[in-house]
Structures are given as C-alpha cells and as structure tokens.
Coordinates of C-alpha atoms in Angstrom, one line a residue:
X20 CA -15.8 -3.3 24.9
X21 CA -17.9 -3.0 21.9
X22 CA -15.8 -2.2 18.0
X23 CA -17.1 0.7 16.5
X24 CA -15.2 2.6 14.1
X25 CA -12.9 4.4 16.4
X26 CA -11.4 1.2 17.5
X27 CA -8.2 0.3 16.2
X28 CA -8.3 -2.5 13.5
X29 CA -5.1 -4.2 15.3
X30 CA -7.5 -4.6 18.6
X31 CA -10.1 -6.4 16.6
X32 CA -7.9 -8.6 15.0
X33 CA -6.3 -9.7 18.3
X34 CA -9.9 -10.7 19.5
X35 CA -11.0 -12.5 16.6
X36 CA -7.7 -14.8 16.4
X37 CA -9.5 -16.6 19.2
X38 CA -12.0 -17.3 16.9
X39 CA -10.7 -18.0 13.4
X40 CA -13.8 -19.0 11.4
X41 CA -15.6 -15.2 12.2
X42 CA -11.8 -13.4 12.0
X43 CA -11.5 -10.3 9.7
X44 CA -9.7 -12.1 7.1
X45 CA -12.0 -14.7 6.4
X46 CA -15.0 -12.5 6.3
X47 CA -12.9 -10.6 3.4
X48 CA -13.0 -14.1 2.1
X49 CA -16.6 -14.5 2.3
X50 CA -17.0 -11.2 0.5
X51 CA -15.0 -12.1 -2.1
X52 CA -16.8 -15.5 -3.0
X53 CA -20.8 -13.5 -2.6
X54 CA -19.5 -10.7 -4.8
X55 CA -17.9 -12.9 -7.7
X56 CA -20.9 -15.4 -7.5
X57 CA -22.7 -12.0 -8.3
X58 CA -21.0 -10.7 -10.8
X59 CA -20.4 -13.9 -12.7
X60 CA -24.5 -14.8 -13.0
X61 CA -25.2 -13.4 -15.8
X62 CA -21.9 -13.3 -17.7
X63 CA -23.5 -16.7 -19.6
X64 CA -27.2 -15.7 -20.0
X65 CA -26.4 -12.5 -21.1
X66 CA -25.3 -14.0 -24.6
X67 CA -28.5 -15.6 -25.1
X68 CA -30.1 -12.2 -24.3
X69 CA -28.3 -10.3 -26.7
X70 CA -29.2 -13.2 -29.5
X71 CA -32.7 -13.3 -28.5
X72 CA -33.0 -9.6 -28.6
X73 CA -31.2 -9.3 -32.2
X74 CA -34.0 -12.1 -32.9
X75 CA -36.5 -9.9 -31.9
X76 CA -35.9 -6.8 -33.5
X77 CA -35.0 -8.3 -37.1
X78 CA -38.5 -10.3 -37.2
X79 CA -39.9 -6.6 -36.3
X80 CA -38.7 -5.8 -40.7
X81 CA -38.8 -9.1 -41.6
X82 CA -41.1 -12.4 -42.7
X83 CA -40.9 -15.3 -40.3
X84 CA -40.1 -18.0 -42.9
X85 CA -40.6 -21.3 -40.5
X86 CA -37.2 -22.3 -40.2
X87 CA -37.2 -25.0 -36.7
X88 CA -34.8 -22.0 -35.6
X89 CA -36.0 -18.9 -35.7
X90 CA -33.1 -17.1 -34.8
X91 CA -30.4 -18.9 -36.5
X92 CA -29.2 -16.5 -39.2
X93 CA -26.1 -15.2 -40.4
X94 CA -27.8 -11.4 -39.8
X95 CA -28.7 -12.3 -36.3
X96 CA -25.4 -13.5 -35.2
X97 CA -23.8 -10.8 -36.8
X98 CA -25.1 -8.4 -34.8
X99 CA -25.3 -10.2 -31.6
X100 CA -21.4 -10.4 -31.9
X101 CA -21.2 -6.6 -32.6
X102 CA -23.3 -6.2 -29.4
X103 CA -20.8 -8.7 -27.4
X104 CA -18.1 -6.9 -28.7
X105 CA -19.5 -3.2 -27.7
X106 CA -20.4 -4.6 -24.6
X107 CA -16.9 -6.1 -23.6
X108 CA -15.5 -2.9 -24.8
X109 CA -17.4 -0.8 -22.3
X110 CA -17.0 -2.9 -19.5
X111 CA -13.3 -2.9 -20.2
X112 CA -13.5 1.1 -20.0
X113 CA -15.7 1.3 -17.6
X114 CA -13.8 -0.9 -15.4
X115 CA -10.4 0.9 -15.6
X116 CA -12.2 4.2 -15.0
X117 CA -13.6 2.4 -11.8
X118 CA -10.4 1.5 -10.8
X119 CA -9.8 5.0 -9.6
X120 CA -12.5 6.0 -8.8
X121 CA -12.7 3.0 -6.5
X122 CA -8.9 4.1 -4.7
X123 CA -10.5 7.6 -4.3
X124 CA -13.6 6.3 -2.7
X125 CA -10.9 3.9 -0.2
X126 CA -8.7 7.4 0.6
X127 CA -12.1 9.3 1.4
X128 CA -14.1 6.8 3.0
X129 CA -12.0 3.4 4.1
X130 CA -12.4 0.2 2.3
X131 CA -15.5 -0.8 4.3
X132 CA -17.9 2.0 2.7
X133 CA -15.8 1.7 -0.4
X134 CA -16.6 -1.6 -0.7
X135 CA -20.7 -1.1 0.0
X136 CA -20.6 1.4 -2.8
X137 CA -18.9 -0.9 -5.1
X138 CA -21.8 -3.9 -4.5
X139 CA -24.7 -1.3 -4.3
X140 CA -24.4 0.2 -8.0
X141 CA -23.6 -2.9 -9.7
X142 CA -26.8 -4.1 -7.7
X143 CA -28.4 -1.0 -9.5
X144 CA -26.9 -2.1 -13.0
X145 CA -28.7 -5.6 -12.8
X146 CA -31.9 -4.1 -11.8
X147 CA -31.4 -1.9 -15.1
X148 CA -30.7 -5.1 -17.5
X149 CA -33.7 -6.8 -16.2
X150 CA -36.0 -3.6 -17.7
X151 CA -33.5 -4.1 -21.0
X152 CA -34.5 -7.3 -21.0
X153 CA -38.2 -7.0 -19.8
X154 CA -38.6 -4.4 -22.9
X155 CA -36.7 -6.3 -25.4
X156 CA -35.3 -5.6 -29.0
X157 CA -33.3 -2.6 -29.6
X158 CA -34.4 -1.0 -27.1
X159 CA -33.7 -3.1 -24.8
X160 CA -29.9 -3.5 -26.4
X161 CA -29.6 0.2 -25.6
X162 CA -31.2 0.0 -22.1
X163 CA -28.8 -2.8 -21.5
X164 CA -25.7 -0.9 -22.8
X165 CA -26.1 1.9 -21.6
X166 CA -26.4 0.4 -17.9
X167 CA -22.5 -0.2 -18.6
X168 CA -21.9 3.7 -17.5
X169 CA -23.2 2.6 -14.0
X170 CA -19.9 0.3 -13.7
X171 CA -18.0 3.7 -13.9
X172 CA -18.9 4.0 -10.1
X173 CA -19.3 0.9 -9.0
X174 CA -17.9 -2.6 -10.7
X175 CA -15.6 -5.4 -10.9
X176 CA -12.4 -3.8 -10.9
X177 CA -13.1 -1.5 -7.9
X178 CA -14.2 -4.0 -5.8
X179 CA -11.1 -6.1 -6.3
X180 CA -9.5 -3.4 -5.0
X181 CA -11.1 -2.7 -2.5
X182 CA -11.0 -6.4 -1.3
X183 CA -7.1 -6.1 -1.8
X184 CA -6.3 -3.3 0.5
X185 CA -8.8 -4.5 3.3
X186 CA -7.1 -7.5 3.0
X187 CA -3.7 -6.5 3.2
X188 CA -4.9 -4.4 6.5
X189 CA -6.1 -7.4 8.8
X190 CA -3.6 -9.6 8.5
X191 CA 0.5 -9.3 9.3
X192 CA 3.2 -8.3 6.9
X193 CA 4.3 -11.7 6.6
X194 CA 1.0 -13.3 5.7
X195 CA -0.3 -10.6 3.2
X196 CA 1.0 -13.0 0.2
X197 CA -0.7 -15.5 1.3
X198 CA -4.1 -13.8 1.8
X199 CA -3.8 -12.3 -1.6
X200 CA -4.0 -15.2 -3.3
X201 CA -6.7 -16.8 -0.5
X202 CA -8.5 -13.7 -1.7
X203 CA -8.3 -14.2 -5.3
X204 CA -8.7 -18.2 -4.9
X205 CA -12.9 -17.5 -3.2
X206 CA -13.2 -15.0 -6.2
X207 CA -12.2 -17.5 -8.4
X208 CA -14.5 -20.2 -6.9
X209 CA -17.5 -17.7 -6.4
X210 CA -16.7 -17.2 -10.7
X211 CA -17.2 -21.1 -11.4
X212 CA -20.3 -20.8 -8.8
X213 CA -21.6 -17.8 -10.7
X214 CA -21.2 -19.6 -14.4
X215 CA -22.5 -22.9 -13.2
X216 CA -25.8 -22.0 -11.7
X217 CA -26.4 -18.7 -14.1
X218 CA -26.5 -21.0 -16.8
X219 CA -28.7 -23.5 -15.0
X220 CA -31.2 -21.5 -14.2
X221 CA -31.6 -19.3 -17.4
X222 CA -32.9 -22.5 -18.7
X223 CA -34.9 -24.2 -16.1
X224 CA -36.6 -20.3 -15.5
X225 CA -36.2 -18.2 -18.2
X226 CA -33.5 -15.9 -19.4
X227 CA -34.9 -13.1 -17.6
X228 CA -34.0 -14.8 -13.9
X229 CA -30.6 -14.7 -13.3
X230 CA -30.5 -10.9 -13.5
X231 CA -33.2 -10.9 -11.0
X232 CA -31.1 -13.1 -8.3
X233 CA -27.9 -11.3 -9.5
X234 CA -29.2 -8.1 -8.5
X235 CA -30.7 -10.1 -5.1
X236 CA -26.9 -10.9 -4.3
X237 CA -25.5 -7.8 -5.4
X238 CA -27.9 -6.3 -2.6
X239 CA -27.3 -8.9 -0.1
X240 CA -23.2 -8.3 -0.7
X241 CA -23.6 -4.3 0.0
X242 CA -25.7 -5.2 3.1
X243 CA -23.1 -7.8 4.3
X244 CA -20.2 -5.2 3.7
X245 CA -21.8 -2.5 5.5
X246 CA -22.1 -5.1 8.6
X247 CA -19.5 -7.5 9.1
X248 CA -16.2 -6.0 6.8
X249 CA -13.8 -4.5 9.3
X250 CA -13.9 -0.9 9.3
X251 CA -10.6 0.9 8.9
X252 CA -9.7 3.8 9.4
X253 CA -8.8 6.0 5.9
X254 CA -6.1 8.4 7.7
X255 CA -4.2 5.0 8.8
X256 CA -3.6 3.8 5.2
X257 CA -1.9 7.0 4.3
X258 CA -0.2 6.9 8.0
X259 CA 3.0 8.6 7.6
X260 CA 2.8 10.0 4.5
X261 CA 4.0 14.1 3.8
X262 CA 1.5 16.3 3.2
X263 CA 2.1 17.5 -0.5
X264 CA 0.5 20.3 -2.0
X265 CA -0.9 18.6 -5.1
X266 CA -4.1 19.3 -7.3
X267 CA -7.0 16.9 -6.6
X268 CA -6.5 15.2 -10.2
X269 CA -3.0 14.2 -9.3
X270 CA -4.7 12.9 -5.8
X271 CA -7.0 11.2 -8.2
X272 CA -4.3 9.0 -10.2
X273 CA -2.2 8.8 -7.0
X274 CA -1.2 5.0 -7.9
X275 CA 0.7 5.5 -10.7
X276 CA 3.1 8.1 -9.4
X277 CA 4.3 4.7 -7.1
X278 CA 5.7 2.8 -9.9
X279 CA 8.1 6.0 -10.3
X280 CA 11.6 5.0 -9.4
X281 CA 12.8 5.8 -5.2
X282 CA 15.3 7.3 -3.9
X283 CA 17.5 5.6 -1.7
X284 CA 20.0 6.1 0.9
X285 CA 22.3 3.8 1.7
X286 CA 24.1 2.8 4.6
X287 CA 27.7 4.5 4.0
X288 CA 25.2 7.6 3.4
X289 CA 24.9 7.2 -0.4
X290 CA 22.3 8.4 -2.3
X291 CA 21.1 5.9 -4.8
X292 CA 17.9 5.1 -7.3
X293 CA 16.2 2.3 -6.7
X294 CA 14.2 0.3 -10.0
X295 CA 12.5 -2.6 -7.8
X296 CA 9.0 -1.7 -8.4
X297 CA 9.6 0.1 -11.7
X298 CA 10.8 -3.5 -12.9
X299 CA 8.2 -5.5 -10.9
X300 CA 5.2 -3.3 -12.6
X301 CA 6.9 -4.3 -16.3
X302 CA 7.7 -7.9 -15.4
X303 CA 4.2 -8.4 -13.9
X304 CA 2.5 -6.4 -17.4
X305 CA 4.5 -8.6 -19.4
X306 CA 3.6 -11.5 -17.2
X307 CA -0.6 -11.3 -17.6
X308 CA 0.1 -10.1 -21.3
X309 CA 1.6 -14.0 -21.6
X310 CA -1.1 -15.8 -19.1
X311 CA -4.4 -13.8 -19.7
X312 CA -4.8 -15.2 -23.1
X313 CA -4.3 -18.7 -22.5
X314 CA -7.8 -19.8 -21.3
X315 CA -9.1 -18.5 -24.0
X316 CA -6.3 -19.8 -26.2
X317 CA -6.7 -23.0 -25.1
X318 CA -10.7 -23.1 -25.9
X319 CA -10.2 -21.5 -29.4
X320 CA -7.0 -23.9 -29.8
X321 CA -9.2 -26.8 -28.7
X322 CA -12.5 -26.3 -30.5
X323 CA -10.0 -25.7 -33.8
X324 CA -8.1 -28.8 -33.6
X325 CA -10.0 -30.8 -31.8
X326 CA -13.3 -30.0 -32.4
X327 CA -14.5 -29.3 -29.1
X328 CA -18.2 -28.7 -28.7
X329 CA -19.1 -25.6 -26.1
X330 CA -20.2 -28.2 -23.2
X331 CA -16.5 -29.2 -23.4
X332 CA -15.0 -26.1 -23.4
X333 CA -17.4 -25.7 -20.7
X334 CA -16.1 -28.3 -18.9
X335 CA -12.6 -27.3 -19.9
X336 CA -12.8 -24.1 -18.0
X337 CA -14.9 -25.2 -15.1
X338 CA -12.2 -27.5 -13.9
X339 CA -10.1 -24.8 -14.7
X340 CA -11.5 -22.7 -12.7
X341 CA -11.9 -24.9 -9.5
X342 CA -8.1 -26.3 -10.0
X343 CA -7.4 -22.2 -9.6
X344 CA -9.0 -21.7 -6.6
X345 CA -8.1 -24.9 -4.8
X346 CA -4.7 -24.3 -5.6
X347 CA -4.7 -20.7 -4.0
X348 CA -6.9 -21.1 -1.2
X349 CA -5.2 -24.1 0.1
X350 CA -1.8 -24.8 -1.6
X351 CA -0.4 -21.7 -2.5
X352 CA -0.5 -20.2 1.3
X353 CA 1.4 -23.3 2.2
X354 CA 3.6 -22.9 -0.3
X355 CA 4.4 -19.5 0.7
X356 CA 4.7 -20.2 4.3
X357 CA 7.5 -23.0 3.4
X358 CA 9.5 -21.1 1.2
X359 CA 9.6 -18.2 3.3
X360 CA 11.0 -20.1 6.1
X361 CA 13.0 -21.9 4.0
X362 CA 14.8 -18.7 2.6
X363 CA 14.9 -17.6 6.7
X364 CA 16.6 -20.7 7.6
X365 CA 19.3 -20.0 4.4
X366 CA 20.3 -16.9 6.5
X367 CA 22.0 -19.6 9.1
X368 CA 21.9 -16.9 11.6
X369 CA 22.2 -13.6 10.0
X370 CA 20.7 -11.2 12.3
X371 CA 17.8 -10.3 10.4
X372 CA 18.4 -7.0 8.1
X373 CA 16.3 -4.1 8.7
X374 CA 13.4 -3.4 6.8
X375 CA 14.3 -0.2 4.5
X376 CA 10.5 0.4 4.2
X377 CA 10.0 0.4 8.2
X378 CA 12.9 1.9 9.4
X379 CA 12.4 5.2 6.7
X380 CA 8.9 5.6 8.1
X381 CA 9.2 4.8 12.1
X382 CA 8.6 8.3 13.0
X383 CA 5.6 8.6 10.7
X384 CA 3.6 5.8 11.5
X385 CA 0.9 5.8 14.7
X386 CA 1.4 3.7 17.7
X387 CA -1.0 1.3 16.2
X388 CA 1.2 0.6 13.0
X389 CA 4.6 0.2 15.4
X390 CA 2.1 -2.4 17.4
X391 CA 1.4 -4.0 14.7
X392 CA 5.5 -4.2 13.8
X393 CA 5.8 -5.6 17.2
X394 CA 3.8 -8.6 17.1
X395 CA 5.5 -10.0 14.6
X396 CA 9.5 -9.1 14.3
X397 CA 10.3 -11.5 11.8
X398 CA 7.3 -10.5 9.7
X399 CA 10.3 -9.5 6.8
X400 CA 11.9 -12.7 6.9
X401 CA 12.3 -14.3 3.6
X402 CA 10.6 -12.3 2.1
X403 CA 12.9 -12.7 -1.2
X404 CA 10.7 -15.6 -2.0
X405 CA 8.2 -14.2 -3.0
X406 CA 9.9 -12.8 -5.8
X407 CA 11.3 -16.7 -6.3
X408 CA 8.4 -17.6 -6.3
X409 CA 7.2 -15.0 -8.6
X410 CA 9.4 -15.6 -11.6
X411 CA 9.3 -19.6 -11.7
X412 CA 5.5 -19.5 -11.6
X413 CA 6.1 -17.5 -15.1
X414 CA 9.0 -20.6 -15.8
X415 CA 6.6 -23.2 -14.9
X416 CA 3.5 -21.4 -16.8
X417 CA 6.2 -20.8 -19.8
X418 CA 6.5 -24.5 -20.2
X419 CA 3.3 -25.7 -19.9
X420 CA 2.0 -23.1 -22.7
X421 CA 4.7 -24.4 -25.2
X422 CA 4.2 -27.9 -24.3
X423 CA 0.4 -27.4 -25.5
X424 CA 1.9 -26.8 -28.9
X425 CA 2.6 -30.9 -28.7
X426 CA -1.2 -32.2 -28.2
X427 CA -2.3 -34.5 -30.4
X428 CA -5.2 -35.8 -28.5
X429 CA -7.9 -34.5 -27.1
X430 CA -7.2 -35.9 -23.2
X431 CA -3.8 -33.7 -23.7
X432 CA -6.0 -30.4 -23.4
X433 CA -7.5 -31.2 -20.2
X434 CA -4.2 -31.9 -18.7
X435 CA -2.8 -28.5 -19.9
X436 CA -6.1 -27.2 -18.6
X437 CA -5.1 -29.2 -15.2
X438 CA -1.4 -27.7 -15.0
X439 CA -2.0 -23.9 -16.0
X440 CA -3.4 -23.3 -12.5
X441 CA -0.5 -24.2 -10.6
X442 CA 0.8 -21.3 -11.9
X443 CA -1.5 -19.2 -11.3
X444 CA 0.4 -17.4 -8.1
X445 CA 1.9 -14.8 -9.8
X446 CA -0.8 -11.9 -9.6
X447 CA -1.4 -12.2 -5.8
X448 CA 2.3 -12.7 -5.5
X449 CA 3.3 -9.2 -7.2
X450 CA 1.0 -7.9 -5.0
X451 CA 2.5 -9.2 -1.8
X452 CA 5.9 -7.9 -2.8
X453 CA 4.8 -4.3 -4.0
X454 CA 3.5 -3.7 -0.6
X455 CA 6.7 -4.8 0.8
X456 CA 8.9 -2.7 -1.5
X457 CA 6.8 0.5 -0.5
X458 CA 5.8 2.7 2.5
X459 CA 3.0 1.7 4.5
X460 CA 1.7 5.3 3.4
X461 CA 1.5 3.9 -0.4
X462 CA 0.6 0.4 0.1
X463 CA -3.2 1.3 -1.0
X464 CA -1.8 3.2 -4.1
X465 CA 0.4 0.6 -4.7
X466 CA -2.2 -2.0 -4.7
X467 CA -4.3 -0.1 -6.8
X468 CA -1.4 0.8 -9.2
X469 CA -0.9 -3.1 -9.8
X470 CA -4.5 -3.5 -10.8
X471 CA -4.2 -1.3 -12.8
X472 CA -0.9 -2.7 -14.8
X473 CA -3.2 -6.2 -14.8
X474 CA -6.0 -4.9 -16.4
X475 CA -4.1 -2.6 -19.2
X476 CA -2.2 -5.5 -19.7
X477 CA -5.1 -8.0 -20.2
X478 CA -7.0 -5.7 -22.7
X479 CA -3.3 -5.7 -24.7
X480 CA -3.3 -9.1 -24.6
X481 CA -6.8 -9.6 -26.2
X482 CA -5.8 -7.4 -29.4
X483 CA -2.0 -8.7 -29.5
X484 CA -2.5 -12.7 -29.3
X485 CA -6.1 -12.3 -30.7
X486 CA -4.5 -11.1 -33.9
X487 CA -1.3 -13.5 -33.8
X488 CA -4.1 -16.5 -33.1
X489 CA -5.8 -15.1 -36.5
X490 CA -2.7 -14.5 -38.1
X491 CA -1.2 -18.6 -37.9
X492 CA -5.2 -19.8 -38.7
X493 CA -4.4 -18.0 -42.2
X494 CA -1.7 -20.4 -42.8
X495 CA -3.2 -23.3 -40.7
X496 CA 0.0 -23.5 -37.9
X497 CA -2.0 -22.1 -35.0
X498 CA -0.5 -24.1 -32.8
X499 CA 3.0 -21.7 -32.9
X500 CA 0.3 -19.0 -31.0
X501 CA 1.8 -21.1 -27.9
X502 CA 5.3 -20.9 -28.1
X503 CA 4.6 -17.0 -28.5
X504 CA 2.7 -17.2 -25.7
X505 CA 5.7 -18.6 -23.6
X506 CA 8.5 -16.5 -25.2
X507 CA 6.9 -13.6 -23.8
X508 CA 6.6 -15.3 -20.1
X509 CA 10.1 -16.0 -20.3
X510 CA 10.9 -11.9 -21.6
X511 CA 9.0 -11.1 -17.9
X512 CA 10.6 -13.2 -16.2
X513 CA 14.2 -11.6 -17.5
X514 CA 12.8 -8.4 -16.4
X515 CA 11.8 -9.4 -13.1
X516 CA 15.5 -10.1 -12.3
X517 CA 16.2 -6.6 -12.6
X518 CA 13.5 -6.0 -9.7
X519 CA 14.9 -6.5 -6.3
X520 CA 14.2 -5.4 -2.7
X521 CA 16.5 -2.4 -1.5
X522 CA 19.6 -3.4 0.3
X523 CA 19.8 -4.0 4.0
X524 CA 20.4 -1.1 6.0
X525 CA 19.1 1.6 3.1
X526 CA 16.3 3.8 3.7
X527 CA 13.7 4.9 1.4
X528 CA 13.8 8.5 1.3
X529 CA 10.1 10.7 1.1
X530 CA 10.1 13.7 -1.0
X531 CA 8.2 16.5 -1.4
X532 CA 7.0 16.7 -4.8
X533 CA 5.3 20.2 -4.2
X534 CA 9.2 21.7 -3.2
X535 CA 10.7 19.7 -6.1

C-alpha cells in the first residue's frame, strides 16, 4: 500500500520504525539542518555587502584620496551600522509577523505545504539580494531591504514552526521532548555549517556567491519538503476541538488565547483555575530574556577585557555553537529518557494517574489519535521531569553566567563558552511540557504561542541588557552585566514553580467562547 495524503500519519510511522534512518522524524531532522545551513549563508557576507555598498555610494560624492583602504572611514561605517541596524529591525518584525502567518498556513494547509511555502519565499528573498548586490550602492541597500518584506510570508520564524509541530506529530507523547531539542540541535549545527562555509566562500569567490548558493538551498529545501516531510492531515491537529464562532482575526492570533488560564474540574467535582501554562509562558519569557544575551555578552565582554580579535570571537561562538547541538542531538534525549524513568520508578507502584489532557478530550479525538494513545500507555509517565529539568537548566545557566563575572584570563572565556550549552535545554523543554499541559486540539497553537513568547522575549533582551552592558562600560564595571544576567534566570526559575501539571484525576474543561 502506497502513502498518499489520505493515509493516516500513525500508519506511516509504524512502517518506517523498521527502518530508522528514512523514519519521519529524522527526515524533520534533515530539514531542519538544509534549512538553517540556508538561512545562516549569508548572515556573515552580508556585512561586508552592506560596507562595500556604503563604500560605493560615498566615492559616488566624494574624491578617492589613496588611503591602502578605501573604505575605511568613520562615514562609511557609520552608515553601514545604520543599515545593520535597519536591517535586524526588519527581520525582527518581519519574523514575528511570520510567525502567524506561518500557524495560519499549518491550520489551512498541514505542516508539509506550510513548510514548502516557508523555504520557497525565502528562496525568492535571496534571489532578490543578489540583484541588490549585483546593482550596488544605494540602490542596491534599498533593493536589499526592501527584500525583508518577503520574510513576512515566508522566514525563519515560520519555519521553526512549522518544523516544531510536524515534529511533535510523528513521534509519541513521551518522546516529543526529546525530539524538540534533536530538532533544534540539526538547526543549530546547519547555523555553524551556514557561518563557516558562507564566510569561506565570500572570500575564495566573491561576496556576491553565497547569495547565489543560499537561494540554490533554499530551492533545494522547498523541493525536499514537498517530497519526503510527512504529510499530515490539518483537521487532525485541531482533532477535537469545538467549533467556535469566532472572526477570522481571532482564528489568526489563535496561539495566544492558549496561554489564557483553564478551567478545571476536579475529581470531587470541583471547579477550579488552573495557572500551569500561564506561569510556564512567564517563566520561559523570563528565561530567554536571561540566556538570549549571553552569546553576545560574552563576545562583547571578551573583546572588552580581553581584547579578543573577531577570528576569536569567531572561534568562541563556533564551538559554541557545535557544543549546542552535540549536546541536544545526543545528550539531551538521553537525558530526558533517564529522568523520565527515573521520576516513573519514584512512583514505586502508583498506578499511573490519568492524563487530565486525554481523558477531557477522549470523545473528541479520531480513532487514529486513541491508536496513537494505545501504543504507548505509559507515554505520561514522568513527565514532571521535564519541568525538573526545565528550571535547573535556568540554575545551572544562572551560575555559569555569574561565574563569568570571575575571568581573569582569556582560556576562562572559552570554558564559559564550553558550559553555557549544557544548558541549553530549556527552549525545547517548555515546548515538550506545553504540549503536555494542553489539548491535542491546541498543541499547534500552543507551539506557536511559545515561539512566539521566545522571540518577543529575545528582542526585549537586546534593548534591556544592551543598555545595562552600556550602562556599567560608563563606569568601567561591565563585568556586573553578568550577575544581572543570572538574577533574572533565577526570578524564572521562581516563577516556574508556580507552573505545574493539573492534578491527577481533573479534567480540562472546553468552552465555548462564542456562548460566553
């Protein structure tokens, strides 16, 4: 029997656990990595092109005066820094805006056309900076902004998403921790991939090049999406859920409305509210608002006291980056897997609680969702440690943050730059326990709710410890940026003890918001 799109996804994942290495999951994988080599290609030569086109357009009003570097002036790197700045701006935008229209795409289409969509306009984008930087100058400044606007439909946010649900789709309850971070581990390695040879070959070949094989990728990652990412059905992701009678806008921004508090009924009948995502979605804001500025913290830290060159900061973020996604390819699913059956065996016995999420949607869901609930009973168990899990990560990361404060040599950067990754578990952790603390029906809003908490929460952190950084260089202390850094990992971590899982036995109740 041949899988075409009426076949249930559950089928197809049965068949392909015979054969691992071409299984669902890891073709998600391979996505990942091809889409982030992509996307990272040209996030180094694309500095160079803004200088060189600044470069350009002031020796269009102005005397060449033989300096041995024509392009090293105070007016050039002005405004190639106010052109970075627009730029990162825009793509910030851009990006959130993508974000929904990215869940609205996975609700109307399923992930798998979501996803070709998301690689074939960013393809488009390249192919529109390589005339920007064909043309030169201003105009090619403006031809290169103004390809930004593409990203609103297609772009890195979106397809992060989209990689996210799919992902969460293939593989069982139990193991949808694990392949978060598996997931974001190949992105991270396709971004060292991407940085590494980008750079290379903007020198060996020109500038113009790596846009040129970025947009090659880009259209080799649609084509691969269209052929080999599982297709899944749209109406099975909202399985369950009651038919509301809600404007399309509200449709739209459907995510956010999951973070809202639930209503619970408990056991003895008891109508209660339950705060568990409410307090996850604060703890894990909080969370990247601490982490999301320490890479950069550390290079700005490092060049300042240490006067690193850019080749070692290079270096610096390179191991980074491969630490990262060693650590969550290969580690962190172990480490997952341990501690969920260590938190099982703590039970000594208990019969196993009933999942409040499963049993207030078992006459909702299809035959295929119940199927997938029978293959694995114990798919629930100890599931509490991911939320262990989730707030020592922010302990551990915490520490290692201050303890940077205390480097007084050079070799004492690296090994903070070594560290900092083994705590990098938290995202694709919160993501694993908001689809546990919801209905199935809302797991896709749920996971596109979180990215969007992530990514409001690293622009906040860009203008809050950006200005703090500034604000100890002033009085030459810079180093206290780190134990700011850690206080507020520690604040998320208070909050996420507020955020549990709803008792055993309650049930989530589903409202009609239309009747309300």
């Amino acid at each position: 029997m041949t899988i075409d799109e009426s076949t249930p996804l559950l089928q197809e994942h049965l068949r392909t656990e015979k054969a691992p290495r071409f299984s669902a999951a890891n073709r998600i994988l391979v996505a990942g990595f091809l889409i982030s080599v992509a996307l990272s290609f040209t996030q180094v030569p694309i500095l160079y092109v803004f200088r060189r086109m600044e470069c350009e357009e002031f020796y269009k009003h102005h005397i060449f005066d033989n300096t041995p570097d024509r392009c090293k002036r105070a007016e050039i790197d002005s405004g190639t820094a106010a052109q970075v700045s627009i730029l990162g701006l825009s793509t910030t935008f851009c990006g959130v805006l993508n974000l929904f229209f990215a869940g609205w795409q996975i609700g109307r289409w399923g992930p798998r056309r979501a996803l070709v969509l998301q690689t074939a306009f960013p393809a488009l984008r390249v192919a529109i900076q390589v005339v920007g930087v064909t043309v030169g100058a201003r105009e090619g400044i403006v031809i290169v902004q103004s390809s930004q606007i593409v990203s609103l439909i297609g772009g890195m946010s979106g397809y992060l998403l989209v990689l996210n649900t799919a992902a969460g789709e293939v593989v069982e309850p139990s193991e949808r921790t694990a392949m978060f971070g598996m997931l974001q581990g190949s992105v991270m390695l396709g971004t060292a991939v991407g940085y590494l040879l980008g750079g290379i070959i903007g020198d060996a070949y020109g500038i113009r090049r790596p846009f040129e094989i970025a947009t090659v990728i880009f259209s080799l990652s649609s084509v691969y999406s269209m052929f080999f990412i599982p297709y899944i059905d749209p109406k099975s992701l909202h399985e369950g859920a009651k038919e509301t009678k809600q404007p399309r806008w509200s449709k739209f921004l459907g995510g956010v409305r999951v973070l809202c508090p639930k209503r619970l009924r408990l056991g003895n009948g008891r109508a209660m509210t339950h705060y568990g995502i409410t307090f996850l979605a604060l703890g894990v804001f909080m969370g990247v608002l601490a982490t999301g500025y320490a890479p950069m913290l550390i290079q700005m830290y490092a060049t300042a006291a240490f006067n690193f060159l850019p080749s070692e900061n290079g270096y610096l973020m390179a191991t980074n980056s491969l630490i990262r996604g060693f650590f969550l390819l290969v580690l962190f699913p172990k480490t997952i897997t341990a501690g969920r059956a260590w938190f099982s065996s703590k039970q000594d016995g208990h019969i196993e609680a009933v999942d409040p999420v499963r049993e207030s949607s078992d006459d909702m869901v299809g035959p295929e969702e119940q199927a997938r609930a029978s293959l694995n009973s114990c798919s629930q168990s100890g599931r509490e440690f991911d939320l262990f899990f989730l707030r020592w990560s922010l302990v551990f990361d915490g520490l290692v943050t201050a303890s940077t404060a205390f480097a007084t040599e050079g070799w004492h950067i690296y090994l903070a730059g070594f560290l900092l990754p083994l705590a990098s578990g938290s995202a694709p952790t919160s993501k694993g326990v908001v689809t546990e603390m919801c209905l199935p029906s809302e797991r896709a809003e749920a996971l596109q709710a979180m990215t969007l908490v992530e990514n409001v929460a690293m622009l906040s952190t860009l203008g809050l410890f950006g200005f703090i950084f500034s604000s100890f260089s002033m009085v030459g202390k810079t180093y206290l940026t780190f134990y700011c850094n850690a206080a507020v990992a520690l604040a998320a971590v208070a909050v996420l003890l507020f955020s549990h899982f709803p008792p055993p036995g309650s049930k989530l109740e589903v409202t009609d918001e239309s009747e309300e």
